[in-house]
């Protein structure tokens, strides 16, 4: 017969260790918020797996393969456009205008988007602590 599916990982009400089961690995801008909402308020957001040390609390990638895990992926260009649309409304986004000369136009233009992509890649090559954690 078929193996019984594992239950989703949930934190006990007494904050004990995680119950064995499926682990959601959140890749930013790939419907993660919707997945978290579907999993419900008892689904833990931290301590899910050993993480790579990074500047974020919520989006640190796993250090190694996470057994019994699942994630959502997205077409890379669509994900990049989504990141841009989300990020342009964040306060830290102004650093791209100020430090990298990204054109600031409303509504956003292709020139603004392309300048932002070049600036993010340049900044990441210089130092990997890009503050949007995505």
Phi, psi and omega in degrees: 000172180281148178292145177292130180295146179284144176288158176294150180290130177224152178271135176298155180296336179270014180059029176287187182293167183290145174281134179302142180164199180287144180239127177273122176258112186277115171262118184304146178065033177227043178074021181301318179298319178295320178296313179303316180298318181293326181287335175095168187292342181275355179284127185284151180250358180217162179070020183285329183193160175296129186252156170287133179297125184209170185284354186259156174264329190257335189241030177288130180286155178295146179289323181224177175304136179255111181297144180057039181251163173216156177211171178246137177244167184214153177304127189304320180292320176297320180296320179295317178297320178297318178299315179299313182298323178287313186293327184298344178263002180269147183300321182292345182297334180302336179300331179290328175287314187285313187268337186237000176070024176296134179296136178254105183227141178231125358292158181304148181245170175299323179299318179295314180299311181297321177296320178296315179301313179299318182294317180297315180296319178295315180296318180296323178295326180283320178198142189267015182266046178300123194286351181278352174063020180247000000 
